[in-house]
Short mmCIF file of C-alpha atoms and ligand atoms in Angstrom, two decimals:
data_model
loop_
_atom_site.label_atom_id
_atom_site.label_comp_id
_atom_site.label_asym_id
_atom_site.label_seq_id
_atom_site.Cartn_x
_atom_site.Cartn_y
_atom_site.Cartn_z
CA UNK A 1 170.02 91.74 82.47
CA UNK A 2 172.56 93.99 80.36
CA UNK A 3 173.35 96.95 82.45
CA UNK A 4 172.27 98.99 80.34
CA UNK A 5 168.65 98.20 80.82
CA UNK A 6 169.03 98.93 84.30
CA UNK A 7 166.81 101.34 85.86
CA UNK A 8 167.93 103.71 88.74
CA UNK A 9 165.96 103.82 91.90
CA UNK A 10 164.33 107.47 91.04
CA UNK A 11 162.68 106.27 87.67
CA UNK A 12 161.61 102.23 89.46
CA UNK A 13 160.06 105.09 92.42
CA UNK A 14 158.19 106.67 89.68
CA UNK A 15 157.23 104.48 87.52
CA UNK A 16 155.98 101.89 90.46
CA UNK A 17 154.54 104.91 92.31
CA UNK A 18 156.91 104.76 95.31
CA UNK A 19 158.79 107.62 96.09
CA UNK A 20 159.77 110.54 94.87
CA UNK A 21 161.10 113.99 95.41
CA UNK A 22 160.26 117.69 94.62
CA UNK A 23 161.71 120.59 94.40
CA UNK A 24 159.85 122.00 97.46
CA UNK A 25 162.11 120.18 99.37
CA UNK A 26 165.08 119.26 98.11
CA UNK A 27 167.17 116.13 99.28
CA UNK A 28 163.74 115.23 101.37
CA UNK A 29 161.58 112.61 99.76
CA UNK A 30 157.85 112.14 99.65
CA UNK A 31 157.17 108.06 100.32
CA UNK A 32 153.80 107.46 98.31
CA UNK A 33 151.37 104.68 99.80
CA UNK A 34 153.40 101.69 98.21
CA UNK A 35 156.47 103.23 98.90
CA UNK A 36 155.40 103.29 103.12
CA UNK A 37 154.62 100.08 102.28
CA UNK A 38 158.20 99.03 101.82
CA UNK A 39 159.78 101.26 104.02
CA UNK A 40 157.33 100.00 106.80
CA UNK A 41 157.80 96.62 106.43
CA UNK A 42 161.79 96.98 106.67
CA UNK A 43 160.84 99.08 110.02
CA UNK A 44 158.60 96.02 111.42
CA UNK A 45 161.49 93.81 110.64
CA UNK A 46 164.06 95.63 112.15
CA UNK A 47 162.11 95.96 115.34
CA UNK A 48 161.59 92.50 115.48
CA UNK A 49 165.38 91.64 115.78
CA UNK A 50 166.10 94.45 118.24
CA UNK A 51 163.81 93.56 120.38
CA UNK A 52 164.93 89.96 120.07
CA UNK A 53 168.75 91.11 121.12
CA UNK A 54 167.42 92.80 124.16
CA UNK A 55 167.16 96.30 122.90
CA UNK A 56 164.79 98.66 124.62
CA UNK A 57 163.22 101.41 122.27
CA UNK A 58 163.37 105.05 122.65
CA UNK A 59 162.70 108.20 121.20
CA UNK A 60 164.52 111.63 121.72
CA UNK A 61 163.58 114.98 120.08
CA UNK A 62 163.94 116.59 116.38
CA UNK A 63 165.41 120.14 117.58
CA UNK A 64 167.62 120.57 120.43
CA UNK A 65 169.36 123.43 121.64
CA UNK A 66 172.57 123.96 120.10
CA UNK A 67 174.65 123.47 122.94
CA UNK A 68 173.94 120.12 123.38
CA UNK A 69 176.54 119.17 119.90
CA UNK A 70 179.07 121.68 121.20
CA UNK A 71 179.35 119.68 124.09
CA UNK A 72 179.64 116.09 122.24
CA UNK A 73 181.79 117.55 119.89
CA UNK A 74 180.08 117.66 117.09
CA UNK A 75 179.67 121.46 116.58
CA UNK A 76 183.56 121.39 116.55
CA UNK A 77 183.98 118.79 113.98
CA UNK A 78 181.33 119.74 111.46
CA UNK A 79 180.67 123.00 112.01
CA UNK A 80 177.91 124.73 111.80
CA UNK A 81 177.81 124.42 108.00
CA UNK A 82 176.64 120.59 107.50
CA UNK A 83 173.67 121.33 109.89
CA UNK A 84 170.74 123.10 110.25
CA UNK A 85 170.66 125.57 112.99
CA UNK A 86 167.93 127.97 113.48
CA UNK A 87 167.82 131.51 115.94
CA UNK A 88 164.21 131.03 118.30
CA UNK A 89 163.16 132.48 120.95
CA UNK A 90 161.49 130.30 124.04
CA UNK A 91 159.83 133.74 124.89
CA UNK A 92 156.49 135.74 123.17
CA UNK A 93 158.11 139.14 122.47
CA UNK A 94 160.72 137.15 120.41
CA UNK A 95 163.88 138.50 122.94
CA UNK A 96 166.55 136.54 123.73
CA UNK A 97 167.17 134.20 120.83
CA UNK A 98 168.85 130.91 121.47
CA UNK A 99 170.51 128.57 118.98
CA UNK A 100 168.64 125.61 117.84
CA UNK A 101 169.47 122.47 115.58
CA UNK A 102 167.72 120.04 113.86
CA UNK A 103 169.71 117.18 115.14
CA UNK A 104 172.31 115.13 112.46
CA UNK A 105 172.58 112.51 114.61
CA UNK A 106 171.12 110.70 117.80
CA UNK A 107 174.05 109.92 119.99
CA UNK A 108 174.16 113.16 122.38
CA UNK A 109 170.05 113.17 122.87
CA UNK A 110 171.36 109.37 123.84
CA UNK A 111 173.54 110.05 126.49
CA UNK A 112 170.55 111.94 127.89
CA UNK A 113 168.57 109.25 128.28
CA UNK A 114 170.92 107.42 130.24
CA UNK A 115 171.33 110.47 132.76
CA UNK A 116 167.50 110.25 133.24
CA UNK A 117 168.16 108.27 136.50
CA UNK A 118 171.39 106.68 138.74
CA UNK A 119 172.33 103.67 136.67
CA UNK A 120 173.39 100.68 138.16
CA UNK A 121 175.77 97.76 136.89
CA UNK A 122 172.62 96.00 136.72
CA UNK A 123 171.71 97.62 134.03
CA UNK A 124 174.02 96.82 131.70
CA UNK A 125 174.49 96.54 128.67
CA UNK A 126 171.89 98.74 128.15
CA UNK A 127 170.58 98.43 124.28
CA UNK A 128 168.26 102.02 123.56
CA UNK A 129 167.53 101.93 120.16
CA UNK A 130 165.56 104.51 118.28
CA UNK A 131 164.48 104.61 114.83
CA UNK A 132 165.11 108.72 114.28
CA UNK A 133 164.57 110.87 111.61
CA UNK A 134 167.96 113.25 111.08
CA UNK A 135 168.82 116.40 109.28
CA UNK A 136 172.19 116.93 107.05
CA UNK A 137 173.14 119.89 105.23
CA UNK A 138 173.89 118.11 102.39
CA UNK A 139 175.40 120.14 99.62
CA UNK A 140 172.87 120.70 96.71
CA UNK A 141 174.99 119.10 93.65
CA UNK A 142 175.61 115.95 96.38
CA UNK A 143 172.11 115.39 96.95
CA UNK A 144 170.55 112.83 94.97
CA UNK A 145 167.66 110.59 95.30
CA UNK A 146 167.30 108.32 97.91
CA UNK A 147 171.05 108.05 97.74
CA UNK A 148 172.16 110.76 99.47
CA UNK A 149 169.27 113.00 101.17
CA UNK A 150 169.07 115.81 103.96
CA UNK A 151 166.30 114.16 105.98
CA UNK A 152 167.25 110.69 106.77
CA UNK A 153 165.85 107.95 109.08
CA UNK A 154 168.33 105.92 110.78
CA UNK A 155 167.69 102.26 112.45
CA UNK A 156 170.12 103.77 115.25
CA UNK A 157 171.09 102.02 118.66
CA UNK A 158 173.40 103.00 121.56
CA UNK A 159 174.59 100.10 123.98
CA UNK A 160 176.13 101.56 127.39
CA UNK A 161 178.26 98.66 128.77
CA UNK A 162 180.97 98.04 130.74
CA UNK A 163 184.66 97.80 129.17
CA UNK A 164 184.10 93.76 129.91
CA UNK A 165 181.19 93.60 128.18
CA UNK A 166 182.52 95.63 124.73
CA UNK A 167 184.05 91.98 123.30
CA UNK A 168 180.37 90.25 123.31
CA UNK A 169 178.12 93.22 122.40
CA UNK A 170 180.19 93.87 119.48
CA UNK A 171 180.21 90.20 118.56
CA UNK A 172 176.54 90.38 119.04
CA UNK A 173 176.12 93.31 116.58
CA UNK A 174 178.49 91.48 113.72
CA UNK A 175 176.43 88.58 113.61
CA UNK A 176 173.27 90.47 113.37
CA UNK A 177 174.54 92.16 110.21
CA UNK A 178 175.58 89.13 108.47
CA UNK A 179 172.38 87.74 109.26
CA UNK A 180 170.78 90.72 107.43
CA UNK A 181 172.65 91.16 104.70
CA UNK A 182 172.46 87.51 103.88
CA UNK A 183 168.74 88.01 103.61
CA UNK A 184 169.06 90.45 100.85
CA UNK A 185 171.97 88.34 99.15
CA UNK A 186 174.66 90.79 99.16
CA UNK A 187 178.31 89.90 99.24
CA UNK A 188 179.66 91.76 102.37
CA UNK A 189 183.64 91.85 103.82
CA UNK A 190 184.20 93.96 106.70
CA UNK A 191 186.80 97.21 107.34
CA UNK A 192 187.81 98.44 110.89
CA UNK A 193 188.41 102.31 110.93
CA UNK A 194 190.70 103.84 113.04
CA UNK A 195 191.75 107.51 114.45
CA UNK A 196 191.21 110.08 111.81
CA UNK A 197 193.62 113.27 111.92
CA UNK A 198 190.73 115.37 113.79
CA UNK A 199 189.57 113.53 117.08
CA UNK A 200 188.56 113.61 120.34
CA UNK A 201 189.99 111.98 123.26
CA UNK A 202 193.56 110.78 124.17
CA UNK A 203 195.86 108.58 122.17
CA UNK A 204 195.40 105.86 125.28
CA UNK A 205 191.95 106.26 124.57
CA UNK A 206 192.30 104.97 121.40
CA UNK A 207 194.58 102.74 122.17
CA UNK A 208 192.91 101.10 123.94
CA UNK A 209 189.12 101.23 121.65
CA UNK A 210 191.10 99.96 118.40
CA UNK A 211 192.66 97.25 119.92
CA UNK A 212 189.07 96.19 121.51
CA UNK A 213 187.24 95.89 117.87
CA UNK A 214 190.45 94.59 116.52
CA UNK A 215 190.16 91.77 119.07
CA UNK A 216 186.78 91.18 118.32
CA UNK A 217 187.65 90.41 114.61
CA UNK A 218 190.91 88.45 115.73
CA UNK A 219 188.21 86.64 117.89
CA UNK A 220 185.50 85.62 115.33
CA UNK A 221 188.07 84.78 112.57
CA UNK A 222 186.77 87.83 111.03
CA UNK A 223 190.03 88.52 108.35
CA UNK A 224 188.87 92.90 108.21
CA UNK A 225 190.30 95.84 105.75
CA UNK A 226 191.81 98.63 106.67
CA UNK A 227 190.58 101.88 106.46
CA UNK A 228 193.47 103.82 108.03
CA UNK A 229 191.94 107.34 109.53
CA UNK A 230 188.47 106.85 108.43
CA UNK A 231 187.15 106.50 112.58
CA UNK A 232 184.47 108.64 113.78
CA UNK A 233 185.92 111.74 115.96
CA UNK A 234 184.90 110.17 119.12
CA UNK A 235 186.21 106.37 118.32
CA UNK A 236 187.22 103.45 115.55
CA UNK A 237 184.34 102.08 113.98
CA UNK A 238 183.66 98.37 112.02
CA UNK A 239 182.20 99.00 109.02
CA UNK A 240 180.39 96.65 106.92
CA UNK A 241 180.59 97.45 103.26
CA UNK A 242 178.24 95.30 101.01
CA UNK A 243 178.61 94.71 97.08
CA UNK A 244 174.92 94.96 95.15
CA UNK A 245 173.77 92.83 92.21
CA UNK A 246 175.55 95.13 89.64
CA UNK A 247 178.79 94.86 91.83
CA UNK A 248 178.79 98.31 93.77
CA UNK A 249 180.03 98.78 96.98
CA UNK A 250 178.30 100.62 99.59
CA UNK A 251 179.08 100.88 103.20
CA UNK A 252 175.73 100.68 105.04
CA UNK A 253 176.13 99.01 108.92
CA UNK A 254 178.49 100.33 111.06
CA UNK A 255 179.56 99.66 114.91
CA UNK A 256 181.54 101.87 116.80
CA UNK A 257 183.12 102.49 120.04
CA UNK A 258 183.25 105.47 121.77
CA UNK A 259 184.90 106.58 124.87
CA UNK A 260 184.86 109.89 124.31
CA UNK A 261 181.10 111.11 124.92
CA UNK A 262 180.78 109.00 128.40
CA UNK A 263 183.20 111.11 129.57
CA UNK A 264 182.16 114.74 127.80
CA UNK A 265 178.75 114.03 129.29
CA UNK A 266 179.78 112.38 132.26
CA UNK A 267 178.16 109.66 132.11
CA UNK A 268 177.87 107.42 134.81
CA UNK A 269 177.09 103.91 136.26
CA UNK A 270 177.40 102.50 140.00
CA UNK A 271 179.73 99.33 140.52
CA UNK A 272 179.37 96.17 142.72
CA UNK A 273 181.18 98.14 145.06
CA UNK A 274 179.04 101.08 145.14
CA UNK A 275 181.93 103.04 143.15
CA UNK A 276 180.95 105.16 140.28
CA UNK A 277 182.54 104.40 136.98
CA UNK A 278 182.30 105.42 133.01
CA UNK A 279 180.01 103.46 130.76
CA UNK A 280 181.52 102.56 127.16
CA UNK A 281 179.02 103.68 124.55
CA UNK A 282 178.81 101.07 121.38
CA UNK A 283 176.85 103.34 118.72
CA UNK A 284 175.71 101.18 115.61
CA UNK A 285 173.07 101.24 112.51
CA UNK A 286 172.17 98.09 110.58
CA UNK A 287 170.65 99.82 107.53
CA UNK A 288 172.56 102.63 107.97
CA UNK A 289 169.60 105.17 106.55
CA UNK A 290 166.39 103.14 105.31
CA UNK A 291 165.92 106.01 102.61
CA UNK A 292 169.69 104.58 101.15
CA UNK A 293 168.75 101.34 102.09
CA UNK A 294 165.68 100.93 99.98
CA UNK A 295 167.19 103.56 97.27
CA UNK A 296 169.46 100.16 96.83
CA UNK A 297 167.13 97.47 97.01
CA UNK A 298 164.95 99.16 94.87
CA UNK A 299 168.04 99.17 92.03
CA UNK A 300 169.11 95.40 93.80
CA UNK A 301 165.48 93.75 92.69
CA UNK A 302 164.86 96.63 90.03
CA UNK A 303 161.55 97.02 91.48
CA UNK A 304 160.99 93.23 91.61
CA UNK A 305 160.75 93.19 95.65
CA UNK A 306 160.65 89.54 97.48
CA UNK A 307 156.99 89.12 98.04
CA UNK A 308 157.22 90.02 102.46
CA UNK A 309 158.32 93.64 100.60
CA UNK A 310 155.96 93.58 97.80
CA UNK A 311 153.34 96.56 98.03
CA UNK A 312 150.60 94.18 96.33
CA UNK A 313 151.04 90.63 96.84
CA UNK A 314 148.40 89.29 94.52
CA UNK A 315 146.32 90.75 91.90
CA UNK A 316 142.80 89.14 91.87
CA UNK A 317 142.36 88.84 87.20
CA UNK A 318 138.33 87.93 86.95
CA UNK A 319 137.80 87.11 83.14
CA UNK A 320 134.23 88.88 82.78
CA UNK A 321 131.82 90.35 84.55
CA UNK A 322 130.29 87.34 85.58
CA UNK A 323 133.16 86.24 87.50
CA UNK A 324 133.43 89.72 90.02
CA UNK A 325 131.00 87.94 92.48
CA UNK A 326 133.41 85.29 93.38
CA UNK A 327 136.15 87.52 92.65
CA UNK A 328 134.85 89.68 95.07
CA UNK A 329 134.52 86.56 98.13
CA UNK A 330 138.88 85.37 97.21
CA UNK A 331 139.68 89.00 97.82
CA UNK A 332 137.78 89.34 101.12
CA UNK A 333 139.79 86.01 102.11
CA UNK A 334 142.84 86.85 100.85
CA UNK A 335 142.58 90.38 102.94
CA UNK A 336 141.76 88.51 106.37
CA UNK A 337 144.65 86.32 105.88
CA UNK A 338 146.40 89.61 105.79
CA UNK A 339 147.68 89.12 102.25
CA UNK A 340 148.09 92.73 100.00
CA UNK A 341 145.61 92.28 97.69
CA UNK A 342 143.76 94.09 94.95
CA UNK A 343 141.44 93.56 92.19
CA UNK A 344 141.87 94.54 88.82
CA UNK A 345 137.90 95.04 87.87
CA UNK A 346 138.49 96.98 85.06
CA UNK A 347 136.49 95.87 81.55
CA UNK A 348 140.08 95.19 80.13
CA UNK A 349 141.19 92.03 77.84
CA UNK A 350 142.39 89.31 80.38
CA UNK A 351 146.07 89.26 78.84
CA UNK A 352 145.74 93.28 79.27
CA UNK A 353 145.34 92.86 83.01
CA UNK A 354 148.16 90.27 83.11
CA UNK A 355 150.49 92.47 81.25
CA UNK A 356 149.87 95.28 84.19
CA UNK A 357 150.35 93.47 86.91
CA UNK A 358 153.82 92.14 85.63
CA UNK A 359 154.53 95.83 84.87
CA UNK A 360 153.63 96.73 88.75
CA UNK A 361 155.97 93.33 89.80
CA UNK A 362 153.35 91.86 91.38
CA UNK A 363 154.15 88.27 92.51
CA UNK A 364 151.22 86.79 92.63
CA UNK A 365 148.28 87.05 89.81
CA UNK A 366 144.76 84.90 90.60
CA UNK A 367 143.11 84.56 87.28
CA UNK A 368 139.17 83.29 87.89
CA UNK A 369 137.07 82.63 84.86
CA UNK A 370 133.64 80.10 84.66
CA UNK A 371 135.87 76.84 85.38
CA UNK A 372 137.22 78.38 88.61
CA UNK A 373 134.27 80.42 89.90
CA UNK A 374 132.50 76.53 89.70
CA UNK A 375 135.32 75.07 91.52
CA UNK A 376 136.17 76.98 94.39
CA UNK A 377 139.56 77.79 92.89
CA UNK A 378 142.13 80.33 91.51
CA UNK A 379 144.40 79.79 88.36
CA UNK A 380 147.72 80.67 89.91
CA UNK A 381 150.38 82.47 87.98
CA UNK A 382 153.42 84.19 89.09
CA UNK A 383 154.90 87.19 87.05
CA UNK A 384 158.11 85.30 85.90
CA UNK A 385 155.60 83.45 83.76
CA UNK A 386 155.59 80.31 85.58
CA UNK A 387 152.23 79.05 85.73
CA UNK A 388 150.94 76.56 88.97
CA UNK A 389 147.23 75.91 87.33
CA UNK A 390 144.27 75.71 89.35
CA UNK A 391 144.64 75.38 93.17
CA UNK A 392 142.17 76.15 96.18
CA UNK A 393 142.28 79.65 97.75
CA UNK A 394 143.57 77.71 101.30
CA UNK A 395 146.91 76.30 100.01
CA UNK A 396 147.23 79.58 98.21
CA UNK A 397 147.06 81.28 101.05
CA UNK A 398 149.40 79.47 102.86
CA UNK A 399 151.86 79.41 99.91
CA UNK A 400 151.89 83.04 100.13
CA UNK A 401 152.02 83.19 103.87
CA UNK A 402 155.05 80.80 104.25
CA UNK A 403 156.50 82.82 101.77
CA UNK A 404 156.09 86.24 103.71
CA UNK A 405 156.95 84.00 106.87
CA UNK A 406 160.55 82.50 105.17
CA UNK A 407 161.22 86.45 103.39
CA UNK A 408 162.48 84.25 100.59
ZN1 ZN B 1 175.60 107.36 117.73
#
């Protein structure tokens, strides 16, 4: 396709009735039903591997009192400017206001978790994911799309491990990206990002974390870039930076090691010994935000989504009238196998209905007319024109299901 014909993410949201945004709330998008579709799907999915590597899934709140990034350090760092901070009162005469934030990130509400209880070696690692929807106070000419939002939903995780166990957690996490971004078919390299000019913790600190991920890499054959500075405050970072279908980069995953926060919130864990010692926290994102995520699939597949991601797997295309009876029965099969699937019963032309379900990019078209009504069948064809003929609805099904199955 000439890149010219290429369609950004906002119009493919529009025009296939996915997402899109308003000026009511700028930078926050409104997910339409097909849209959800799409974004739930990628949430199912990323589940499934988490809880596959042993992750345990959490939940912590929205707003928190503002106090709570003062201590991590992240009131120092980004100030109160890039986030969103509102006066309340907890009492009903509205005295004694208290600072509140909509939280930018999950980490600190983390670290409370893990101080729910005594922790013992035991436990660790200790994978607490959470799938948590974030506030950044984006500015206004930076906001755009999907691309860059204020209200973002992160596929976030927080291991808390011992310094022994940083070499195979990380490991663990690498793999699990390549594995996902293989999926999609992007090109990824990887960059290791070290101490920026503004950090916390000591320079042994980060001695010592940058030389950990750096031995990972050295470890797995992993050949990294540089990117000298670019570390979070409170550790280096291994970012994983893919190139799309139109050869942009974008840096999506990241895994990063902190020392820093287990010891501003005193965190704690109990040794074989019975001796209290600091957790390492591992902080890392696969997706990165799902809203950015999709916002580049969407432009990836230009609306043409693999058929697992497809809103509507199959449009049902009965000739006439005469065929919505038995139209009717294949889409009542097709919906208990599960399968996203609608009927197009309008009194349209039959090449009309064909033309509108390539428009919508929907894989799979079932076209029924007197032969196939008589023979239990479908006429299969798919909406890059390639045409299978006349099979029964059983091995349709399951060509769709091992399809959905594979993510092909
Ligand atoms: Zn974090």
């Amino acid at each position: 396709m000439d890149q010219k014909d290429l369609k950004d993410h906002k119009q493919i949201g529009q025009e296939l009735e996915l997402f899109f945004t308003d000026n009511i709330a700028p930078g926050a998008p409104f997910w339409l039903p097909k849209g959800m579709v799409i974004f739930k799907e990628l949430e199912k999915y990323i589940r499934e591997l988490t809880e596959k590597a042993g992750y345990l899934e959490t939940s912590t709140p929205i707003m928190v009192k503002s106090e709570l990034f003062k201590q991590s350090g992240h009131w120092a760092k980004f100030g109160e400017h890039n986030m969103y901070n509102l006066s309340l009162s907890d009492e009903d005469d509205g005295s004694n206001p208290q600072s509140y934030t909509l939280k930018p990130m999950n980490c600190p509400e983390s670290t409370i978790l893990y101080r729910f209880r005594p922790r013992s070696y035991r436990e660790l690692p200790l994978r607490l994911s959470e799938i948590g929807r974030l506030h950044r106070r984006e500015k206004s000419g930076e906001v755009n799309g999907l691309l860059r939002v204020r209200q973002l939903t992160m596929d976030d995780a927080h291991i808390y491990a011992t310094e022994d166990q940083i070499s195979d957690e990380v490991s663990n996490i690498l793999d699990m990206m390549v594995n996902f971004y293989k999926l999609f078919g992007f090109e990824y390299d990887f960059r290791l990002a070290t101490r920026p000019e503004t950090k916390a913790g000591t320079d042994e600190m980060w001695d010592k974390a940058e030389k950990a991920l750096s031995d990972v890499l050295d470890k797995k054959g992993i050949k990294a870039g540089d990117k000298l500075g670019d570390g979070a405050f409170y550790g280096p970072k291994i970012d994983v930076h893919i190139k799309d279908s139109q050869g942009r980069e974008w840096q999506l995953a990241t895994v990063q090691l902190d020392f820093h926060q287990p010891e501003a919130f005193k965190l704690e864990y109990i040794d074989e010994t019975n001796t209290p010692k600091r957790p390492v926290m591992i902080h890392r994102a696969i997706f990165g935000s799902f809203e950015r995520f999709i916002a580049i699939l969407t432009e990836q597949y230009q609306g043409t989504f693999p058929t697992w991601l497809s809103p509507i797997q199959v449009q049902i295309i009965p000739i006439a009238d005469r065929h919505l009876e038995y139209a009717q029965n294949v889409l009542e099969q097709l919906k208990s196998a599960n399968i996203r699937v609608a009927l197009d019963s309008r009194a349209e032309k039959m090449q009309a209905k064909i033309r509108d379900a390539q428009l919508q990019k929907i894989p799979y078209m079932l076209i029924i007319g007197d032969r196939e009504s008589s023979e239990g069948k479908v006429a299969v064809r798919k909406r890059d024109g390639n045409d299978l003929g006349a099979i029964e609805i059983s091995k349709i099904v399951d060509l769709i299901k091992s399809e959905v199955e594979s993510k092909e």
